[in-house]
Short mmCIF file of C-alpha atoms and ligand atoms in Angstrom, two decimals:
data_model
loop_
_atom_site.label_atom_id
_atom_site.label_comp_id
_atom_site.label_asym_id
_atom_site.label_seq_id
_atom_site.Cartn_x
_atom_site.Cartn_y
_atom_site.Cartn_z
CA UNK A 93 29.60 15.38 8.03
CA UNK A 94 29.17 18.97 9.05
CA UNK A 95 31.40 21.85 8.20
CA UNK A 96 33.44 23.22 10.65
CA UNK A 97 34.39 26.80 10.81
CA UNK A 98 34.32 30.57 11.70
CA UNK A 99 32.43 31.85 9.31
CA UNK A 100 29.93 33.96 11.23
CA UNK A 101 27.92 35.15 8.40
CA UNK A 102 27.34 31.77 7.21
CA UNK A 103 25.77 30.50 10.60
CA UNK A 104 23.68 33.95 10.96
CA UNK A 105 22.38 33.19 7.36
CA UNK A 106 21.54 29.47 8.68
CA UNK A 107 20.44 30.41 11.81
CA UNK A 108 17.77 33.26 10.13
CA UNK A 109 16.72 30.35 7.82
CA UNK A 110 15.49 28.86 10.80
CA UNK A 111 18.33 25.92 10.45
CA UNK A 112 20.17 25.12 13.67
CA UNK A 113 23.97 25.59 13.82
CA UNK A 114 26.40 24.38 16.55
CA UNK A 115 28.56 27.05 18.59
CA UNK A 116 31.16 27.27 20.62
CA UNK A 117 30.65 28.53 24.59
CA UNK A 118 32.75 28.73 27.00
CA UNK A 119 30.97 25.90 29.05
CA UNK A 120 30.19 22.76 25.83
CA UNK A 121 29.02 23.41 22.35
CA UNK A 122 24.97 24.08 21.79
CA UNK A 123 23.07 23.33 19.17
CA UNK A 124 21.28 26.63 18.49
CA UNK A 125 18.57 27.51 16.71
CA UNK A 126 15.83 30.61 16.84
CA UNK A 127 14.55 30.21 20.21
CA UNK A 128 11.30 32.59 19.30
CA UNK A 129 10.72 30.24 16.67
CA UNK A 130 8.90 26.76 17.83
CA UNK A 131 9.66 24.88 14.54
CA UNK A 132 13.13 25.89 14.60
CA UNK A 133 13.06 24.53 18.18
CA UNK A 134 11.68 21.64 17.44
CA UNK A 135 13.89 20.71 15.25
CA UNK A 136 16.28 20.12 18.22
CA UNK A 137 14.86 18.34 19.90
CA UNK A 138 14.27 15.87 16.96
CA UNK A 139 18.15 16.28 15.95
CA UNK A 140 19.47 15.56 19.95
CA UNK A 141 16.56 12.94 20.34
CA UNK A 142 15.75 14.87 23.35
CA UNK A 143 12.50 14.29 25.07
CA UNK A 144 9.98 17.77 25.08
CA UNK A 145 9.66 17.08 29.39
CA UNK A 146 13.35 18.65 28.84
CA UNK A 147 13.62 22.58 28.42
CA UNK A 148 16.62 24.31 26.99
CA UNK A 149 18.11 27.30 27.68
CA UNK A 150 17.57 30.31 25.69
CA UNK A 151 21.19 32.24 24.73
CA UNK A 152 21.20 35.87 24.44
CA UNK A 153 23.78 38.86 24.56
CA UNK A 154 23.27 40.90 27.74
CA UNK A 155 21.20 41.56 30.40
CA UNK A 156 19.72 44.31 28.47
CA UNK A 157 18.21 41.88 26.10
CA UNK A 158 17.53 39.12 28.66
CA UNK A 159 15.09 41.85 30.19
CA UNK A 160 12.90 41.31 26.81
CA UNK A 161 12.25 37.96 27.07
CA UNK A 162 11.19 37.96 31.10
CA UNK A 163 8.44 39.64 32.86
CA UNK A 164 10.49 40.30 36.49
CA UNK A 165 13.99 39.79 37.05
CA UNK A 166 14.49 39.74 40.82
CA UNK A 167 17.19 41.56 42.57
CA UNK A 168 19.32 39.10 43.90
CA UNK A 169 19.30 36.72 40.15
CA UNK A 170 19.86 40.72 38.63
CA UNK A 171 22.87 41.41 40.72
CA UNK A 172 24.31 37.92 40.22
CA UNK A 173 23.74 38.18 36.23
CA UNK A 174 25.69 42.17 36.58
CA UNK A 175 28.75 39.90 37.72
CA UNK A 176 28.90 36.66 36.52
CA UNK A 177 27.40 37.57 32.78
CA UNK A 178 29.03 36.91 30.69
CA UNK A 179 29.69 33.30 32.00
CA UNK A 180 28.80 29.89 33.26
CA UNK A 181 25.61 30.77 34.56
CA UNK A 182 22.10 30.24 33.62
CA UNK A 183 19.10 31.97 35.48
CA UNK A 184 15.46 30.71 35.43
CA UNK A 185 13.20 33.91 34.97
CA UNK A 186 8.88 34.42 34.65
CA UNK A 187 8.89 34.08 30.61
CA UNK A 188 6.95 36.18 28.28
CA UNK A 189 4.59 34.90 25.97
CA UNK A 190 7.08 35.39 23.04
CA UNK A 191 9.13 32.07 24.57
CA UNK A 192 8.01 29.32 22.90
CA UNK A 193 6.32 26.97 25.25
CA UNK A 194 8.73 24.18 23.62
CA UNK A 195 11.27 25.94 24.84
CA UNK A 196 10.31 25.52 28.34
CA UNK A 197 8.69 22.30 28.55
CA UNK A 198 5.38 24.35 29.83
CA UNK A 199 7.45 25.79 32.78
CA UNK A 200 6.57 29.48 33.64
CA UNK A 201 10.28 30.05 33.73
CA UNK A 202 12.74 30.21 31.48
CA UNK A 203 16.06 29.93 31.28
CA UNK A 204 18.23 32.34 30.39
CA UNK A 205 22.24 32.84 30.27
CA UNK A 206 24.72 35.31 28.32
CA UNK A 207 27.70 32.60 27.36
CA UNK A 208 31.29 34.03 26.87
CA UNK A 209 32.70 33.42 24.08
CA UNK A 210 33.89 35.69 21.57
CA UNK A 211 32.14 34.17 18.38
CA UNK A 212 29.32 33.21 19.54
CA UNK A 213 28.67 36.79 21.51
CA UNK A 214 29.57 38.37 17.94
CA UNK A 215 27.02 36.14 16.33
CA UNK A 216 24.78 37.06 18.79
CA UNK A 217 25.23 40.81 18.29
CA UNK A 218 24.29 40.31 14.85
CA UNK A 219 21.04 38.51 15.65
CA UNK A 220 17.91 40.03 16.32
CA UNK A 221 16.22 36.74 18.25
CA UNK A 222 17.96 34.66 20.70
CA UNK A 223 19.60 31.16 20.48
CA UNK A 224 17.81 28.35 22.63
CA UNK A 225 20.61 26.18 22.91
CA UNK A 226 21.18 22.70 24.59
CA UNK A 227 24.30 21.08 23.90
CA UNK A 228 25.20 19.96 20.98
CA UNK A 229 25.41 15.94 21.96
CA UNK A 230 22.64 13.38 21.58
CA UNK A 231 20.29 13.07 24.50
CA UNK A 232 21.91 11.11 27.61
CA UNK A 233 25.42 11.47 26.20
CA UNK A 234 28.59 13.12 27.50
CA UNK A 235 28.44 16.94 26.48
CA UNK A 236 31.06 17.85 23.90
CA UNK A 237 33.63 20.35 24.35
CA UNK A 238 35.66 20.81 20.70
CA UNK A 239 34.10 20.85 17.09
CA UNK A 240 35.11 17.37 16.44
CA UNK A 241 32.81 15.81 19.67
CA UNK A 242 29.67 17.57 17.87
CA UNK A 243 30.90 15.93 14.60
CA UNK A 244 31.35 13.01 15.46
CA UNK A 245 27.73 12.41 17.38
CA UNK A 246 25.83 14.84 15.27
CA UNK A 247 27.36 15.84 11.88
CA UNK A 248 25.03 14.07 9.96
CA UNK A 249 22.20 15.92 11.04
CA UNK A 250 23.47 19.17 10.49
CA UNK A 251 24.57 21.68 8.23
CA UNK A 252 27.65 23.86 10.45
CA UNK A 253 29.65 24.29 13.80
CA UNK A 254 31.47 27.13 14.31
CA UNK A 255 34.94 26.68 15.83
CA UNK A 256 35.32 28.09 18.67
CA UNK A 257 38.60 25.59 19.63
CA UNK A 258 38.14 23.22 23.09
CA UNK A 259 35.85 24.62 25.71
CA UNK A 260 37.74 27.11 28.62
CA UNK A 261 35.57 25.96 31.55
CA UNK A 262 34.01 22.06 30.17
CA UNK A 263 31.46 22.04 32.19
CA UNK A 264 27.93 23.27 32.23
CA UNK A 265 26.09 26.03 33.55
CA UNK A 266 25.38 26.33 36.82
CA UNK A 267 21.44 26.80 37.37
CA UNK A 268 20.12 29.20 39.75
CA UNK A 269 16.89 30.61 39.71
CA UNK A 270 14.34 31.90 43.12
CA UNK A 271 11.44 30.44 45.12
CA UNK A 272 9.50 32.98 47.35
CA UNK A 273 12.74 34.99 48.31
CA UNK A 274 15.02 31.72 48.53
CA UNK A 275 17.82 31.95 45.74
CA UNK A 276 18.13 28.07 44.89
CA UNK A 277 20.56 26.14 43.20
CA UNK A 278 18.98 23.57 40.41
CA UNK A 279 22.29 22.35 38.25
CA UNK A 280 25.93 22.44 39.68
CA UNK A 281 28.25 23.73 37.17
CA UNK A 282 31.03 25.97 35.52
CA UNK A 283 30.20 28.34 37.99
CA UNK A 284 31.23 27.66 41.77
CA UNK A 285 28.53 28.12 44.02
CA UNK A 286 30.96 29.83 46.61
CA UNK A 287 31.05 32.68 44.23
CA UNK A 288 27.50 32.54 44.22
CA UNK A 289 26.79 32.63 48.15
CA UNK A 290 29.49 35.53 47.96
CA UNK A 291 27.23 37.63 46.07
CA UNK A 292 23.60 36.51 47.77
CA UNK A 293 24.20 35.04 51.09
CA UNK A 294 23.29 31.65 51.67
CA UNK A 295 21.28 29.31 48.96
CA UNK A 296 19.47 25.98 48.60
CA UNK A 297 20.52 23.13 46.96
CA UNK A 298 17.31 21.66 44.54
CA UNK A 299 20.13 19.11 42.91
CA UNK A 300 18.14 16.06 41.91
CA UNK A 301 19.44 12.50 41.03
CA UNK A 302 15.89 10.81 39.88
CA UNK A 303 14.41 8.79 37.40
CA UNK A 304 11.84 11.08 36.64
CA UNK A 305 13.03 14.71 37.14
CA UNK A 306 10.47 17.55 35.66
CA UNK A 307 14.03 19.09 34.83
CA UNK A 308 16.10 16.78 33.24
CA UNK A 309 19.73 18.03 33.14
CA UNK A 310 18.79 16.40 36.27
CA UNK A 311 17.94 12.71 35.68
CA UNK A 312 20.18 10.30 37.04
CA UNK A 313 21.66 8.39 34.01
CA UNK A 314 22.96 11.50 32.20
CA UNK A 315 26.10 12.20 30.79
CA UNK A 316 27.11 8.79 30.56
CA UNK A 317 29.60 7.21 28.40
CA UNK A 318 28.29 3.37 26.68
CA UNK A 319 31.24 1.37 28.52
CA UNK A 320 29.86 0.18 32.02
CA UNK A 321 31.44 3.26 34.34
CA UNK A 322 32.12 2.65 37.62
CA UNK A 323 32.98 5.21 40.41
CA UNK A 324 34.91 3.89 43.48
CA UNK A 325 38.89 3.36 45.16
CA UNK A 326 40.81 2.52 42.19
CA UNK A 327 43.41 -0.04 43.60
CA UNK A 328 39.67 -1.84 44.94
CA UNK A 329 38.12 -1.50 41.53
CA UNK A 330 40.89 -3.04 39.37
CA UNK A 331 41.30 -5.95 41.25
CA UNK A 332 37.56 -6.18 41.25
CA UNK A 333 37.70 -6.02 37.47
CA UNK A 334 41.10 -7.23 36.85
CA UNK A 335 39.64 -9.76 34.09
CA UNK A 336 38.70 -6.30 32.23
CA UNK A 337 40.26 -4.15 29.94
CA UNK A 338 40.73 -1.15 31.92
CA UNK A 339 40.19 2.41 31.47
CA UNK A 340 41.15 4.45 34.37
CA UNK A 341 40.23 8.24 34.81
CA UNK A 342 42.02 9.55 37.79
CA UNK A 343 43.02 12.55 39.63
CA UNK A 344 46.66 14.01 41.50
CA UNK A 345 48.29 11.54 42.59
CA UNK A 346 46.81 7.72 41.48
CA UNK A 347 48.19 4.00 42.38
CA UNK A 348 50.87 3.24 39.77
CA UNK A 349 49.88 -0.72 40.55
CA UNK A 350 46.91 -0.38 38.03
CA UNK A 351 47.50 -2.80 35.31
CA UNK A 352 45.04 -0.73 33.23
CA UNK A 353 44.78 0.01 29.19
CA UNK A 354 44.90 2.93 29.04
CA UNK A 355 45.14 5.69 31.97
CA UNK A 356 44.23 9.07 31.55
CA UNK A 357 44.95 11.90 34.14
CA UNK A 358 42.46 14.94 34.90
CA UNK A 359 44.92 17.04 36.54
CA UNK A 360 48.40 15.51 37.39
CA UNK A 361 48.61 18.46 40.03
CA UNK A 362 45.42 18.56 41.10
CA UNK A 363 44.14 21.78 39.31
CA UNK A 364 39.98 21.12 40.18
CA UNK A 365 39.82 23.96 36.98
CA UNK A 366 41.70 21.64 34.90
CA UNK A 367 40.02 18.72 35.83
CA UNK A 368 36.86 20.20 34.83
CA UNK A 369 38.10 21.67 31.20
CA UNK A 370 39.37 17.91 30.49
CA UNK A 371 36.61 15.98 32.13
CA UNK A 372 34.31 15.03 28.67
CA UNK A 373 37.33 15.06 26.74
CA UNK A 374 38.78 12.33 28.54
CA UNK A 375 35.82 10.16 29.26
CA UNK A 376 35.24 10.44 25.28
CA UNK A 377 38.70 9.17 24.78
CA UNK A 378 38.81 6.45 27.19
CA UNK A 379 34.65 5.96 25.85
CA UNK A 380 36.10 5.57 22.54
CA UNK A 381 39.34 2.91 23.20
CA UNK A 382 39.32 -0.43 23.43
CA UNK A 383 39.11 -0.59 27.15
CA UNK A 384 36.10 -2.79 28.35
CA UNK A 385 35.36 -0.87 31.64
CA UNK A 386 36.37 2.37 32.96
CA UNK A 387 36.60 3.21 36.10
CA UNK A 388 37.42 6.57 38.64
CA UNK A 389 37.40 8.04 41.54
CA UNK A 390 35.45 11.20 43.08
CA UNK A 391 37.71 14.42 43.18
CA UNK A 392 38.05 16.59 46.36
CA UNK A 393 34.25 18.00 47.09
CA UNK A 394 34.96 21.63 46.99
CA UNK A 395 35.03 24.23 44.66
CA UNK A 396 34.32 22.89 41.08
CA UNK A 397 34.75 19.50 42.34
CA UNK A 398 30.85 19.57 43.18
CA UNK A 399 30.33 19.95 39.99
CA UNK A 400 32.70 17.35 38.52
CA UNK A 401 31.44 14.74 41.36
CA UNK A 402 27.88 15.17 40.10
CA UNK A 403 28.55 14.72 36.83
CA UNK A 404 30.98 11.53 37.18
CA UNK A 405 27.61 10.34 39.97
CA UNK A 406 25.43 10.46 36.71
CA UNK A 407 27.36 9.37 33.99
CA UNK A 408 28.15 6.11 36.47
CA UNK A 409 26.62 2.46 36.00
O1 TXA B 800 26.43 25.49 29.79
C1 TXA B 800 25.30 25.22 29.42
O2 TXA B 800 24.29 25.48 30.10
C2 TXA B 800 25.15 24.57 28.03
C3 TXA B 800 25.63 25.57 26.97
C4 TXA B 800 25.37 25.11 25.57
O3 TXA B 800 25.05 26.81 27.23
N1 TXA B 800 23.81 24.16 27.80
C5 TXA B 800 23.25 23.10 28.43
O4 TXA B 800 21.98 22.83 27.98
O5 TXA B 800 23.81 22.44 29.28
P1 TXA B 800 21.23 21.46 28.26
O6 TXA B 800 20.00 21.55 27.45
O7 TXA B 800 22.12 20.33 27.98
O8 TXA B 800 20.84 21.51 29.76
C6 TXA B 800 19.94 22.50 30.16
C7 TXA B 800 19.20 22.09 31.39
C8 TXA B 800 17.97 21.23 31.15
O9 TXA B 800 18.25 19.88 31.11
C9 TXA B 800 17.12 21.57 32.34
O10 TXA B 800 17.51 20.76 33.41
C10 TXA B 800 17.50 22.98 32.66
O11 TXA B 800 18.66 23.29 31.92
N2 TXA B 800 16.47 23.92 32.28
C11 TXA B 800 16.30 24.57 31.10
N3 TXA B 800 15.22 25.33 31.12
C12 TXA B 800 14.65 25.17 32.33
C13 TXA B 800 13.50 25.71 32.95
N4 TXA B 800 12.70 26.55 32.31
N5 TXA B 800 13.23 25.32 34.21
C14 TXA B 800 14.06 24.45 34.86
N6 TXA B 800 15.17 23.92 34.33
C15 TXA B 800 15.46 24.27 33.08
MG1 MG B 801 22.95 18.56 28.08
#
């Protein structure tokens, strides 16, 4: 098993030895590593069993330094990175040839976001490269948002997570990047598009659900727990499955008539930014009980609960 703790210097050290380290963001827990260094990189990839058609996203510590690794940085991606860095968003920029092309599958772009959280933006400050970063769960799975979801899944591959406590916002990045003078959309996540149109005007959606995406946060079966996961009215699917073991994710206000195993609540009061911080968490726990199936239901479609809805669409059966 890994170690778990705060010890900056000791992940800088592991990091500059070209050894990746898990840290804490305020979306899930990466798996860094030197993202100007392709064997470091690579090493990722092997560790998450993550195919190379899959680009990560490269972690840095301001826009300042962002500017170093691009060769334009548009004016509408530039004012959205002046208010929402640090935080859940990730921009796709024209890379320089100092990116590893590992790092971006062979895209021309690369992606690019300034995470908040306060240990990893003081490791960052002490680094003089960037972290490419995916997170810090093997390829397919649910992301992990505490210490003990990375150990679990990958503590025998590596040496050290830093603690950084349970994600704030549990869900990740929202992708955003341009096409001719079109802002576009290209993941859902931690950051509400609203906030995004607010800033830009209006944008389009390039949210896939495919078997074969060229970006893969993308691909259909993603996320997804190992119990069958089915999406649907509850009271419907537990008498469907009422031979099963049920696990039942819900939301507000659910039918007390489930005769499930074990029942476990995103947001009794139907807090959508709640429901997001607890969202892996819980289908982990209910993923790791002795329920056969689990099923949910989609949250309210606004706000964050895009987000949440795409990512309960991909991790279903
Ligand atoms: O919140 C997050 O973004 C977290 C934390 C650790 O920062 N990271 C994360 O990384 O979710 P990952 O690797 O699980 O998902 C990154 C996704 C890729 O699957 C891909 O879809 C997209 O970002 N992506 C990365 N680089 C890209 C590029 N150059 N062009 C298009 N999409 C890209
Ligand atoms: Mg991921």
């Amino acid at each position: 098993m890994a170690t778990i703790g705060k010890d900056i210097e000791k992940a800088v050290n592991l990091l500059k030895a070209g050894k990746p380290v898990a840290i804490p963001t305020e979306t899930v827990y990466g798996l860094g590593a030197n993202a100007l260094d392709a064997i470091a990189v690579a090493w990722v990839f092997e560790i998450k069993n993550r195919p190379h058609f899959d680009p990560l996203i490269v972690h840095t510590y301001s826009i300042d330094k962002a500017i170093e690794y691009v060769t334009s940085f548009p004016e509408p991606l530039k004012n959205l990175a002046k208010i929402f860095w640090p935080g859940p968003l990730t921009l796709l920029l024209p890379k320089r040839a100092v990116i590893p092309d590992l790092v971006t599958s062979g895209l021309d772009r690369v992606a690019i976001r300034v995470p908040q959280h306060v240990l990893t933006r003081e490791l960052l400050k002490q680094l003089d490269f960037p972290l490419a970063a995916p997170s810090a769960n093997p390829f397919g799975y649910i992301s992990p948002t505490t210490p003990e979801h990375v150990n679990k899944q990958l503590g025998n591959e590596i040496e050290y997570i830093l603690d950084g406590g349970p994600c704030a916002v549990g869900l990740e990045s929202t992708i955003v990047g341009m096409e001719g003078d079109k802002v576009c959309i290209y993941r859902l996540g931690g950051l509400d598009i609203e906030n995004i149109i607010g800033i830009v005007g209006p944008v389009e959606l390039r949210i896939e659900h495919t078997d074969n995406p060229n970006s893969a946060g993308q691909l259909k079966n993603h996320y997804a727990p190992k119990k069958p996961f089915y999406i649907g009215n509850l009271e419907e699917l537990a008498k469907k499955y009422s031979d099963k073991k049920l696990g039942v994710l819900s939301f507000g206000k659910h039918p007390t008539v489930l005769n499930s195993h074990m029942n476990i609540n995103l947001s009794a009061n139907e807090n959508l930014t709640e429901a997001a911080a607890n969202l892996f968490s819980d289908m982990r726990a209910l993923d790791d009980s002795e329920a056969e199936i689990i099923i949910c239901d989609l949250v309210p479609p606004k706000g964050l609960g895009l987000a949440i809805n795409d990512r309960l669409k991909r991790a279903s059966s």
